Amino acid sequence: MARPGAACPPPARRVMVAARALLFWALVYSYCGVCACIAGLRLLWSIGRRPGETFRWVVRENPPACLNDPSLGTHCYVRIKDSGLRFHYVAAGERGKPLMLLLHGFPEFWYSWRHQLREFKSEYRVVALDLRGYGETDAPPHKENYKLDCLIADIKDILESLGYNKCVLIGHDWGGMIAWLVAICYPEMVTKLIVVNFPHPSVFTEYILRHPSQLIKSGYYFFFQMPWFPEFMFTLNDFKVLKSLFTSQATGIGRKGCRLTAEDIEAYLYVFSQPGALTGPINHYRTIFSCLPLQHHEVIMPTLLLWGERDAFMEVEMAENTRIYVKNHFRLTILSEASHWLQQDQPDIVNKLIWTFLKEETKRKRE
């Protein structure tokens, strides 16, 4: 008989690993089933109340004027050599200035950074990217093309294609996840890291397994594992879910926030109402459970984490827990009246906090 605490023999260890993996995937797909049942009930309820409206889906033919506002910058495209994908981005500020690269979340696109494009172009070359599968960026058809390794490599390759070897990297929501991972995998390419409403990925995976409340709030991660049905649910009632995410009392911009205008909403509807426009964005989530947890964790550059306390999707406790993974100067600012959509909700405050962090770090470096 093996002594207590002795190492398990290889066959026993393999059995334990297999059992844990089986339990993990059973949890994933069981919760996926629960989320699908809830979505199905909502669909039946909508059909019962408004059968004529439920399946209405209007494809917007022309973009609203705000998407071509010259004050936001210039629409550009770059083709990545390794993947062959063409990426769309909007750039403001003079070429040759330090690069500030902006990564949006879900369900968003480059336009979510409109306030930052205007604000930081005086001192930076500001680039707001459409991530792989979003907007005018190419969308590979298979979900395997959206693994985290591919998304991280995209940012590295785009940086090099733009003629830079380093940048100030800013990410929100899912773009925040990618920003953390780029900072971990390619620290030499990130001078300063700024993340909005997304914790360090290791904090997220550890926290969600121990807190059922966060598991419920992250139910869409599990729901998105299903093929085609999540995309279908988004189209119902002419994208009612999409509109509600930004405007409802439960998940939308806070009471004191800078609410989206009718034209802003139309910009989102224009992008996501196009046929097939939702599959790429949702595919980002369809490989997530095979990619986490991380093998490497530490972030070694100065880091700013901004958090809207009224976030309907992420519990604020994760923000403070992130501190242990940053092995450099770390600043956390929590805005009590702000929502998940922080850089659109409180743009003036967010921009001021970013300026303070950037100038503070420049001064610290000189000293």
Coordinates of C-alpha atoms in Angstrom, one line a residue:
M1 CA 0.0 0.0 0.0
A2 CA 1.3 3.4 -0.9
R3 CA 2.1 5.8 1.9
P4 CA -0.2 8.8 2.4
G5 CA 1.1 11.7 0.4
A6 CA 3.2 9.5 -1.9
A7 CA 3.1 10.2 -5.6
C8 CA 0.4 8.3 -7.5
P9 CA 1.7 5.7 -9.9
P10 CA 1.3 6.8 -13.6
P11 CA -1.7 4.6 -14.3
A12 CA -3.6 6.0 -11.3
R13 CA -2.6 9.5 -12.2
R14 CA -3.9 9.1 -15.7
V15 CA -7.2 7.8 -14.3
M16 CA -7.5 10.8 -12.0
V17 CA -6.8 13.2 -14.9
A18 CA -9.3 11.5 -17.1
A19 CA -11.9 11.5 -14.4
R20 CA -11.4 15.3 -13.8
A21 CA -11.6 15.9 -17.5
L22 CA -14.8 13.9 -17.7
L23 CA -16.3 15.8 -14.8
F24 CA -15.3 19.1 -16.3
W25 CA -16.8 18.4 -19.7
A26 CA -19.9 17.0 -18.1
L27 CA -20.3 20.3 -16.2
V28 CA -19.8 22.3 -19.4
Y29 CA -22.3 20.4 -21.5
S30 CA -24.8 20.0 -18.7
Y31 CA -24.9 23.8 -18.1
C32 CA -25.0 24.3 -21.9
G33 CA -28.1 22.2 -21.9
V34 CA -29.7 24.2 -19.1
C35 CA -28.9 27.5 -20.9
A36 CA -30.4 26.0 -24.2
C37 CA -33.6 25.0 -22.4
I38 CA -34.0 28.5 -20.9
A39 CA -33.4 30.1 -24.4
G40 CA -36.0 27.7 -25.8
L41 CA -38.6 28.7 -23.2
R42 CA -37.9 32.4 -24.0
L43 CA -38.4 31.6 -27.7
L44 CA -41.7 29.9 -27.1
W45 CA -42.8 32.8 -24.9
S46 CA -42.0 35.3 -27.6
I47 CA -43.8 33.3 -30.2
G48 CA -46.9 33.1 -28.0
R49 CA -46.9 36.8 -27.3
R50 CA -45.9 38.2 -30.7
P51 CA -45.8 35.5 -33.4
G52 CA -45.5 38.0 -36.2
E53 CA -42.6 40.0 -34.7
T54 CA -40.5 37.1 -33.4
F55 CA -38.9 36.1 -36.6
R56 CA -38.5 39.6 -38.1
W57 CA -34.9 40.3 -39.1
V58 CA -34.0 43.4 -41.1
V59 CA -30.7 43.5 -42.8
R60 CA -29.4 47.1 -42.8
E61 CA -28.2 47.9 -46.3
N62 CA -26.3 51.2 -45.7
P63 CA -24.1 52.1 -42.8
P64 CA -25.2 55.1 -40.6
A65 CA -23.1 58.3 -41.0
C66 CA -21.4 57.9 -37.7
L67 CA -19.4 54.9 -39.0
N68 CA -17.7 57.2 -41.6
D69 CA -17.2 60.2 -39.3
P70 CA -13.8 61.6 -40.3
S71 CA -13.1 62.8 -36.8
L72 CA -12.8 59.1 -35.7
G73 CA -10.0 58.4 -38.2
T74 CA -9.3 56.5 -41.4
H75 CA -10.6 53.1 -42.4
C76 CA -7.7 50.8 -43.3
Y77 CA -7.0 47.2 -44.0
V78 CA -4.0 44.9 -43.5
R79 CA -3.5 41.3 -44.7
I80 CA -1.6 39.1 -42.3
K81 CA 1.0 36.9 -44.1
D82 CA 0.8 33.8 -41.9
S83 CA -2.9 33.4 -41.7
G84 CA -3.7 35.2 -45.0
L85 CA -6.6 37.0 -43.2
R86 CA -7.5 40.6 -44.0
F87 CA -8.1 42.8 -40.9
H88 CA -10.1 46.0 -40.8
Y89 CA -9.2 48.8 -38.5
V90 CA -9.8 52.5 -37.9
A91 CA -6.6 54.6 -37.3
A92 CA -6.3 58.1 -35.9
G93 CA -3.2 60.2 -35.2
E94 CA 0.0 60.6 -37.1
R95 CA 2.0 57.6 -38.3
G96 CA 5.2 57.3 -36.4
K97 CA 3.7 58.3 -33.1
P98 CA 3.7 55.5 -30.4
L99 CA 1.1 52.9 -31.1
M100 CA -2.0 52.5 -29.0
L101 CA -3.9 49.3 -30.0
L102 CA -7.5 48.9 -29.0
L103 CA -9.3 45.5 -28.8
H104 CA -13.1 45.5 -28.5
G105 CA -15.4 43.0 -26.7
F106 CA -18.5 41.1 -27.5
P107 CA -20.9 42.0 -29.1
E108 CA -19.0 45.1 -30.3
F109 CA -16.6 46.2 -33.0
W110 CA -14.1 49.0 -33.6
Y111 CA -16.8 51.7 -33.0
S112 CA -16.9 50.9 -29.3
W113 CA -13.6 52.9 -29.0
R114 CA -14.9 56.1 -30.8
H115 CA -14.4 58.2 -27.7
Q116 CA -10.8 57.0 -27.3
L117 CA -9.9 57.4 -31.0
R118 CA -10.8 61.1 -30.7
E119 CA -9.1 61.5 -27.3
F120 CA -5.6 60.0 -27.7
K121 CA -4.8 60.8 -31.4
S122 CA -2.9 63.9 -30.3
E123 CA 0.0 61.8 -28.9
Y124 CA -0.6 58.3 -30.2
R125 CA -1.2 56.5 -33.4
V126 CA -4.5 55.0 -32.2
V127 CA -5.7 51.8 -33.9
A128 CA -9.1 50.3 -33.2
L129 CA -9.2 46.8 -34.6
D130 CA -12.1 44.6 -35.8
L131 CA -11.1 41.3 -34.3
R132 CA -11.0 38.1 -36.3
G133 CA -14.6 37.3 -37.4
Y134 CA -16.0 40.7 -36.6
G135 CA -17.2 43.5 -38.9
E136 CA -15.2 43.9 -42.1
T137 CA -12.4 41.6 -40.9
D138 CA -12.3 38.2 -42.5
A139 CA -14.2 35.4 -40.7
P140 CA -12.8 31.9 -41.1
P141 CA -15.6 29.4 -41.2
H142 CA -14.4 26.8 -38.7
K143 CA -14.5 27.3 -35.0
E144 CA -10.9 25.8 -34.7
N145 CA -9.7 29.0 -36.4
Y146 CA -10.8 31.0 -33.3
K147 CA -8.6 29.3 -30.6
L148 CA -6.8 31.6 -28.3
D149 CA -3.5 30.8 -29.9
C150 CA -4.8 32.2 -33.2
L151 CA -6.2 35.3 -31.6
I152 CA -3.0 36.0 -29.8
A153 CA -0.9 35.5 -32.9
D154 CA -3.2 37.9 -34.8
I155 CA -2.2 40.8 -32.5
K156 CA 1.5 40.0 -32.8
D157 CA 1.3 39.8 -36.6
I158 CA -0.9 43.0 -36.9
L159 CA 1.6 44.9 -34.7
E160 CA 4.5 43.9 -37.0
S161 CA 2.4 44.6 -40.2
L162 CA 1.7 48.1 -38.9
G163 CA 5.5 48.6 -38.6
Y164 CA 5.7 48.5 -34.8
N165 CA 7.4 46.3 -32.3
K166 CA 5.6 47.5 -29.2
C167 CA 2.5 49.3 -28.2
V168 CA 0.2 50.5 -25.4
L169 CA -2.4 47.7 -25.4
I170 CA -6.0 48.3 -24.3
G171 CA -8.7 45.7 -24.2
H172 CA -12.3 45.6 -23.1
D173 CA -14.3 42.4 -22.2
W174 CA -13.3 39.6 -24.6
G175 CA -10.7 42.0 -26.0
G176 CA -9.5 42.3 -22.4
M177 CA -9.0 38.5 -22.3
I178 CA -6.9 38.7 -25.5
A179 CA -4.9 41.7 -24.2
W180 CA -4.0 39.8 -21.0
L181 CA -2.8 36.8 -23.0
V182 CA -0.8 38.9 -25.4
A183 CA 0.9 40.6 -22.4
I184 CA 1.7 37.2 -20.9
C185 CA 2.9 35.6 -24.1
Y186 CA 4.7 38.6 -25.8
P187 CA 5.7 40.9 -22.9
E188 CA 8.3 42.6 -25.1
M189 CA 5.6 43.9 -27.3
V190 CA 3.5 45.6 -24.6
T191 CA 4.9 48.7 -22.9
K192 CA 1.8 49.3 -20.9
L193 CA -1.4 47.2 -20.4
I194 CA -4.8 48.7 -19.8
V195 CA -7.8 46.3 -19.4
V196 CA -11.4 47.3 -19.0
N197 CA -13.9 45.1 -17.2
F198 CA -12.1 41.7 -17.5
P199 CA -9.9 40.1 -14.8
H200 CA -6.7 38.2 -15.3
P201 CA -7.8 34.9 -17.1
S202 CA -6.5 32.8 -14.3
V203 CA -8.6 34.7 -11.8
F204 CA -11.6 34.3 -14.0
T205 CA -11.2 30.5 -14.3
E206 CA -10.5 30.0 -10.6
Y207 CA -13.3 32.3 -9.5
I208 CA -16.1 30.9 -11.8
L209 CA -15.6 27.4 -10.5
R210 CA -15.9 28.5 -6.9
H211 CA -18.8 31.0 -7.2
P212 CA -22.1 29.8 -8.6
S213 CA -23.3 33.4 -9.0
Q214 CA -20.5 34.1 -11.5
L215 CA -21.2 30.8 -13.2
I216 CA -24.7 32.0 -13.8
K217 CA -23.6 35.4 -15.0
S218 CA -21.3 33.7 -17.5
G219 CA -24.0 31.4 -18.7
Y220 CA -23.6 32.7 -22.3
Y221 CA -20.1 31.1 -22.4
F222 CA -21.9 27.7 -22.1
F223 CA -24.8 28.6 -24.3
F224 CA -22.5 29.7 -27.1
Q225 CA -21.1 26.1 -27.3
M226 CA -24.1 25.1 -29.3
P227 CA -24.0 25.3 -33.1
W228 CA -26.3 27.9 -34.9
F229 CA -28.9 28.3 -32.1
P230 CA -27.2 31.2 -30.3
E231 CA -26.9 33.1 -33.6
F232 CA -30.6 32.4 -34.3
M233 CA -31.6 33.7 -30.9
F234 CA -29.8 37.0 -31.5
T235 CA -31.8 37.6 -34.7
L236 CA -35.2 37.3 -33.0
N237 CA -37.5 40.4 -32.9
D238 CA -35.0 42.2 -35.1
F239 CA -32.0 41.8 -32.8
K240 CA -33.9 42.6 -29.6
V241 CA -31.2 40.9 -27.5
L242 CA -28.5 43.0 -29.0
K243 CA -30.4 46.2 -28.3
S244 CA -31.2 45.1 -24.8
L245 CA -27.6 44.4 -23.9
F246 CA -26.7 48.1 -24.3
T247 CA -30.0 49.8 -23.3
S248 CA -31.9 47.7 -20.7
Q249 CA -31.9 48.5 -17.0
A250 CA -30.3 45.1 -16.1
T251 CA -27.4 45.0 -18.5
G252 CA -27.2 48.4 -20.3
I253 CA -25.3 51.6 -19.6
G254 CA -25.9 53.0 -16.1
R255 CA -28.2 55.7 -15.1
K256 CA -25.4 58.3 -15.1
G257 CA -23.8 57.0 -18.2
C258 CA -23.3 58.4 -21.7
R259 CA -26.2 56.5 -23.3
L260 CA -26.0 55.3 -26.9
T261 CA -27.8 57.4 -29.4
A262 CA -30.2 56.0 -31.9
E263 CA -27.5 56.3 -34.5
D264 CA -25.0 54.4 -32.3
I265 CA -27.5 51.5 -32.0
E266 CA -28.0 51.5 -35.7
A267 CA -24.3 51.2 -36.2
Y268 CA -24.3 48.0 -34.1
L269 CA -27.4 46.7 -36.0
Y270 CA -25.8 47.5 -39.3
V271 CA -22.8 45.4 -38.5
F272 CA -24.4 42.4 -36.8
S273 CA -27.5 42.2 -39.1
Q274 CA -25.5 41.1 -42.1
P275 CA -25.9 37.4 -43.0
G276 CA -23.4 35.3 -41.0
A277 CA -22.1 38.3 -39.1
L278 CA -22.6 36.7 -35.6
T279 CA -21.0 33.3 -36.3
G280 CA -17.4 34.6 -36.2
P281 CA -17.9 36.5 -32.9
I282 CA -19.6 33.6 -31.2
N283 CA -16.9 31.2 -32.5
H284 CA -14.5 33.0 -30.2
Y285 CA -16.3 31.4 -27.3
R286 CA -16.7 27.9 -28.8
T287 CA -13.1 26.9 -28.2
I288 CA -12.6 28.6 -24.8
F289 CA -13.0 25.5 -22.6
S290 CA -10.2 23.6 -24.4
C291 CA -7.8 26.5 -24.0
L292 CA -8.0 27.3 -20.3
P293 CA -6.5 27.2 -17.7
L294 CA -3.3 28.9 -18.6
Q295 CA 0.2 27.4 -18.2
H296 CA 1.8 30.9 -17.8
H297 CA 0.3 33.6 -15.6
E298 CA 2.6 36.5 -14.8
V299 CA 2.2 40.0 -16.3
I300 CA 5.4 42.0 -16.0
M301 CA 4.5 45.4 -17.5
P302 CA 2.7 48.3 -15.7
T303 CA -1.0 47.6 -15.7
L304 CA -4.2 49.6 -15.3
L305 CA -7.4 47.7 -14.6
L306 CA -10.6 49.8 -14.9
W307 CA -13.9 48.4 -13.7
G308 CA -17.5 49.4 -13.8
E309 CA -19.0 48.2 -10.5
R310 CA -22.5 47.8 -12.0
D311 CA -21.2 45.2 -14.4
A312 CA -24.0 42.7 -15.0
F313 CA -21.6 40.0 -16.3
M314 CA -18.5 40.2 -14.1
E315 CA -18.3 40.3 -10.3
V316 CA -16.2 43.1 -8.9
E317 CA -14.3 40.8 -6.5
M318 CA -12.3 39.4 -9.5
A319 CA -10.8 42.8 -10.1
E320 CA -9.0 43.0 -6.8
N321 CA -7.9 39.3 -7.1
T322 CA -6.1 40.2 -10.3
R323 CA -3.4 42.1 -8.4
I324 CA -1.5 38.9 -7.5
Y325 CA -0.7 38.2 -11.1
V326 CA 0.9 41.5 -12.0
K327 CA 4.6 41.7 -11.1
N328 CA 4.9 45.4 -11.7
H329 CA 3.0 48.6 -10.9
F330 CA -0.7 47.8 -10.8
R331 CA -3.5 50.3 -10.5
L332 CA -7.1 49.4 -10.0
T333 CA -9.9 51.9 -10.3
I334 CA -13.5 50.9 -9.7
L335 CA -16.3 53.3 -10.9
S336 CA -19.3 52.8 -8.7
E337 CA -22.0 54.0 -11.1
A338 CA -20.6 52.5 -14.3
S339 CA -21.7 49.5 -16.3
H340 CA -19.9 46.7 -18.2
W341 CA -19.6 49.0 -21.2
L342 CA -17.3 51.3 -19.4
Q343 CA -15.4 53.1 -22.1
Q344 CA -18.7 54.0 -23.8
D345 CA -20.6 54.6 -20.4
Q346 CA -18.1 57.0 -18.8
P347 CA -15.7 58.1 -21.6
D348 CA -14.5 61.3 -20.0
I349 CA -13.6 59.6 -16.8
V350 CA -12.0 56.6 -18.5
N351 CA -10.0 58.8 -20.8
K352 CA -8.7 60.9 -17.8
L353 CA -7.8 57.8 -15.9
I354 CA -5.9 56.4 -18.9
W355 CA -4.0 59.7 -19.4
T356 CA -3.1 59.8 -15.7
F357 CA -1.7 56.3 -15.8
L358 CA 0.3 56.8 -19.0
K359 CA 1.8 60.1 -17.8
E360 CA 2.4 58.6 -14.3
E361 CA 4.3 55.7 -15.8
T362 CA 6.3 57.9 -18.1
K363 CA 7.4 60.0 -15.1
R364 CA 8.1 56.9 -13.1
K365 CA 10.3 55.6 -15.9
R366 CA 12.4 58.8 -16.0
E367 CA 12.9 58.8 -12.3

